[in-house]
PDB file of C-alpha atoms in Angstrom:
ATOM      1  CA  MET Y   1      78.753  90.602  74.684  1.00  0.00           C
ATOM      2  CA  ILE Y   2      80.019  93.380  72.343  1.00  0.00           C
ATOM      3  CA  ILE Y   3      81.584  96.037  73.813  1.00  0.00           C
ATOM      4  CA  GLY Y   4      82.880  99.304  72.673  1.00  0.00           C
ATOM      5  CA  LYS Y   5      83.609  99.155  69.176  1.00  0.00           C
ATOM      6  CA  ILE Y   6      85.319  96.523  66.432  1.00  0.00           C
ATOM      7  CA  LEU Y   7      85.682  97.677  62.834  1.00  0.00           C
ATOM      8  CA  GLU Y   8      85.596  95.603  59.867  1.00  0.00           C
ATOM      9  CA  ASN Y   9      87.479  92.736  59.334  1.00  0.00           C
ATOM     10  CA  GLU Y  10      89.723  93.284  62.570  1.00  0.00           C
ATOM     11  CA  LYS Y  11      90.439  90.575  65.088  1.00  0.00           C
ATOM     12  CA  ARG Y  12      87.182  90.158  68.493  1.00  0.00           C
ATOM     13  CA  VAL Y  13      89.477  89.570  72.034  1.00  0.00           C
ATOM     14  CA  LYS Y  14      87.568  88.033  74.288  1.00  0.00           C
ATOM     15  CA  PHE Y  15      88.218  88.786  77.940  1.00  0.00           C
ATOM     16  CA  ASN Y  16      86.274  87.846  81.651  1.00  0.00           C
ATOM     17  CA  VAL Y  17      85.672  90.786  83.542  1.00  0.00           C
ATOM     18  CA  GLU Y  18      83.465  89.561  86.521  1.00  0.00           C
ATOM     19  CA  ILE Y  19      79.780  91.790  87.117  1.00  0.00           C
ATOM     20  CA  SER Y  20      77.023  91.754  89.118  1.00  0.00           C
ATOM     21  CA  CYS Y  21      74.178  92.862  89.116  1.00  0.00           C
ATOM     22  CA  ASN Y  22      73.546  96.405  90.496  1.00  0.00           C
ATOM     23  CA  ASP Y  23      69.833  95.979  91.364  1.00  0.00           C
ATOM     24  CA  CYS Y  24      70.023  91.728  93.156  1.00  0.00           C
ATOM     25  CA  GLY Y  25      73.714  91.249  92.857  1.00  0.00           C
ATOM     26  CA  VAL Y  26      73.268  88.209  90.861  1.00  0.00           C
ATOM     27  CA  ASP Y  27      76.845  87.764  88.961  1.00  0.00           C
ATOM     28  CA  VAL Y  28      76.691  87.367  85.577  1.00  0.00           C
ATOM     29  CA  PRO Y  29      77.592  84.563  83.509  1.00  0.00           C
ATOM     30  CA  GLY Y  30      80.105  85.510  80.480  1.00  0.00           C
ATOM     31  CA  GLY Y  31      82.085  86.772  79.037  1.00  0.00           C
ATOM     32  CA  LEU Y  32      82.918  90.316  77.140  1.00  0.00           C
ATOM     33  CA  GLN Y  33      84.708  90.946  72.992  1.00  0.00           C
ATOM     34  CA  THR Y  34      85.424  94.178  72.162  1.00  0.00           C
ATOM     35  CA  GLY Y  35      88.121  94.852  69.183  1.00  0.00           C
ATOM     36  CA  GLU Y  36      91.796  94.098  69.641  1.00  0.00           C
ATOM     37  CA  SER Y  37      92.067  98.074  68.713  1.00  0.00           C
ATOM     38  CA  TYR Y  38      89.955  99.141  71.455  1.00  0.00           C
ATOM     39  CA  PHE Y  39      91.281  96.463  74.168  1.00  0.00           C
ATOM     40  CA  GLN Y  40      92.686  98.560  76.719  1.00  0.00           C
ATOM     41  CA  THR Y  41      92.588 102.182  75.492  1.00  0.00           C
ATOM     42  CA  ASP Y  42      91.589 104.578  78.092  1.00  0.00           C
ATOM     43  CA  ASN Y  43      87.782 105.045  76.597  1.00  0.00           C
ATOM     44  CA  PHE Y  44      87.974 101.419  76.861  1.00  0.00           C
ATOM     45  CA  LYS Y  45      88.577 101.851  80.459  1.00  0.00           C
ATOM     46  CA  ILE Y  46      86.066 104.749  80.857  1.00  0.00           C
ATOM     47  CA  GLU Y  47      83.304 102.457  78.995  1.00  0.00           C
ATOM     48  CA  LEU Y  48      83.938  99.469  80.905  1.00  0.00           C
ATOM     49  CA  GLU Y  49      83.941 101.412  84.327  1.00  0.00           C
ATOM     50  CA  GLU Y  50      80.553 102.602  83.308  1.00  0.00           C
ATOM     51  CA  PHE Y  51      78.854  99.334  82.078  1.00  0.00           C
ATOM     52  CA  LYS Y  52      79.973  97.924  85.598  1.00  0.00           C
ATOM     53  CA  GLN Y  53      77.814 100.847  87.037  1.00  0.00           C
ATOM     54  CA  ASP Y  54      75.026 100.658  85.375  1.00  0.00           C
ATOM     55  CA  TYR Y  55      74.882  96.799  84.526  1.00  0.00           C
ATOM     56  CA  LEU Y  56      71.105  95.043  85.460  1.00  0.00           C
ATOM     57  CA  CYS Y  57      70.791  91.624  84.472  1.00  0.00           C
ATOM     58  CA  GLY Y  58      67.392  91.021  82.119  1.00  0.00           C
ATOM     59  CA  ILE Y  59      64.920  90.177  85.065  1.00  0.00           C
ATOM     60  CA  CYS Y  60      65.726  93.498  86.532  1.00  0.00           C
ATOM     61  CA  ARG Y  61      65.929  95.188  84.141  1.00  0.00           C
ATOM     62  CA  ASP Y  62      62.623  93.754  82.614  1.00  0.00           C
ATOM     63  CA  LYS Y  63      61.115  95.099  86.198  1.00  0.00           C
ATOM     64  CA  LYS Y  64      61.879  98.728  85.902  1.00  0.00           C
ATOM     65  CA  ARG Y  65      60.439  98.039  82.131  1.00  0.00           C
ATOM     66  CA  VAL Y  66      56.898  97.182  83.462  1.00  0.00           C
ATOM     67  CA  LYS Y  67      57.344 100.467  86.263  1.00  0.00           C
ATOM     68  CA  LYS Y  68      57.516 102.570  83.494  1.00  0.00           C
TER      69      LYS Y  68
END
């Protein structure tokens, strides 16, 4: 999954962060990617924390969509 900004012809940084669904608590496998210039900036850290707080796994996300 890509988070943040990746500029044209920029190297990608791949990293692993423990992320769990905020509804059912299931751990999400896989890693994240971002651009080298965006990685470890203050905006990156803020965006990553917001992402972790709002993340829903595919099953919970689909359940939420069907309810609407």
